CSV table of C-alpha atoms in Angstrom, one decimal:
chain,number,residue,atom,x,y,z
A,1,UNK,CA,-27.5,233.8,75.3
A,2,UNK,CA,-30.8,232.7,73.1
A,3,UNK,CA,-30.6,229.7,70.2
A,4,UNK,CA,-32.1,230.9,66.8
A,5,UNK,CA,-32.5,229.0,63.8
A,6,UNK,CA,-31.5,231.9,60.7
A,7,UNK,CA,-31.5,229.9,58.3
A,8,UNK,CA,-31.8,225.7,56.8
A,9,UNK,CA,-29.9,224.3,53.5
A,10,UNK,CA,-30.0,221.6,51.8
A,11,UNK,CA,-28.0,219.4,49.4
A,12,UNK,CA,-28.1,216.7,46.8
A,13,UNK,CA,-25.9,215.4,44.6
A,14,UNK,CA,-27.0,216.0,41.0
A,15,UNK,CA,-26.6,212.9,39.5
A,16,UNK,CA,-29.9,211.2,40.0
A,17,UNK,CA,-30.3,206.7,39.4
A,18,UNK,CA,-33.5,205.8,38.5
A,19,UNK,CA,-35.0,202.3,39.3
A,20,UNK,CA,-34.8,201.8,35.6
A,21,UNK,CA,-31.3,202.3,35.6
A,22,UNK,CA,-31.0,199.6,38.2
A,23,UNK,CA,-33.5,197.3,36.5
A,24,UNK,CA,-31.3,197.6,33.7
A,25,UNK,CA,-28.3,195.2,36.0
A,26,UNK,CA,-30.8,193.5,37.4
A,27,UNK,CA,-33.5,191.3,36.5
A,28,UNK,CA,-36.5,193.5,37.9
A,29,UNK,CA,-38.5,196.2,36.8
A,30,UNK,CA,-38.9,199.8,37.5
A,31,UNK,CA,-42.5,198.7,39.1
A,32,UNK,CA,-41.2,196.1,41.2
A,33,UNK,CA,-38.0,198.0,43.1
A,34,UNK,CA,-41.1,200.7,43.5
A,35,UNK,CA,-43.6,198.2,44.6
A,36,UNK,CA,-40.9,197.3,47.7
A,37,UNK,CA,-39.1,200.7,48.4
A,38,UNK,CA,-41.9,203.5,47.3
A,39,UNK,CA,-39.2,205.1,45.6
A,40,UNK,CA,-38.5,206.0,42.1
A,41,UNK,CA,-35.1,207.2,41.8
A,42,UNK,CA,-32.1,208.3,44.0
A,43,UNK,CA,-29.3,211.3,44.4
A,44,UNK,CA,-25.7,209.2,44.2
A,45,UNK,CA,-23.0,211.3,45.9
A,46,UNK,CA,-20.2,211.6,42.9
A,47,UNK,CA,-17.0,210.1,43.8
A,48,UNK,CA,-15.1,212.4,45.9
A,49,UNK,CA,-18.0,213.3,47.4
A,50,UNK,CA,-18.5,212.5,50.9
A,51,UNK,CA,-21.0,213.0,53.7
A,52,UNK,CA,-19.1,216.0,54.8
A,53,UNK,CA,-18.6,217.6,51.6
A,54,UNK,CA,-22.2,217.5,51.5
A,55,UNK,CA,-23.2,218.8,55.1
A,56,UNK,CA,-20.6,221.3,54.0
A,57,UNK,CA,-22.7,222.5,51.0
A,58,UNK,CA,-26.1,222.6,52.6
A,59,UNK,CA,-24.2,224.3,55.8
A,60,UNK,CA,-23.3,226.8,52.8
A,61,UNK,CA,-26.4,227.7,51.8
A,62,UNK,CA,-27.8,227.7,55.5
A,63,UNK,CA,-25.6,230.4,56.0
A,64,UNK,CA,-26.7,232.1,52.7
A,65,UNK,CA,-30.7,232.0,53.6
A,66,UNK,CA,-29.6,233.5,57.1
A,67,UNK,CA,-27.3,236.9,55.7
A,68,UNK,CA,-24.5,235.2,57.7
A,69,UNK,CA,-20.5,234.5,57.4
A,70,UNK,CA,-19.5,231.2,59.1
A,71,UNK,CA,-17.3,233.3,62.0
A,72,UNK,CA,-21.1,234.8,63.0
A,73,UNK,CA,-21.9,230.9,64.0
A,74,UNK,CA,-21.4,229.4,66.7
A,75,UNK,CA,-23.1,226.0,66.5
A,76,UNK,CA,-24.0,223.8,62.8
């Protein structure tokens, strides 16, 4: 019995935080939070939306890029 990969997915939430949305509560700047994470914005999970709703959504699409139905995998 070989191991293939088929297929990779991915998910993120829509809603999407910018640092000037943070800034905004905070008293910093869109430069600064950058200047000290290298980031600009974020994905927020919704509420109701948890880590395994999302693995469950990217396992989704996995399956989708491979042609596959979940009973064809053995192993996520």
């Amino acid at each position: 019995m070989g191991i293939r990969i088929l297929g990779t997915g991915s998910y993120l939430p829509p809603r999407i935080v910018t640092n000037d949305d943070i800034a905004k509560s905070l008293d910093t700047s869109d430069e600064w939070i950058f200047s000290h994470t290298g980031i600009h914005s974020r994905h927020v999970a919704d509420a109701g939306e948890s880590t395994s709703t999302m693995a469950a959504k990217a396992a989704q699409k996995a399956m989708e890029a491979a042609h596959v139905q979940p009973e064809d995998v053995g192993l996520i």
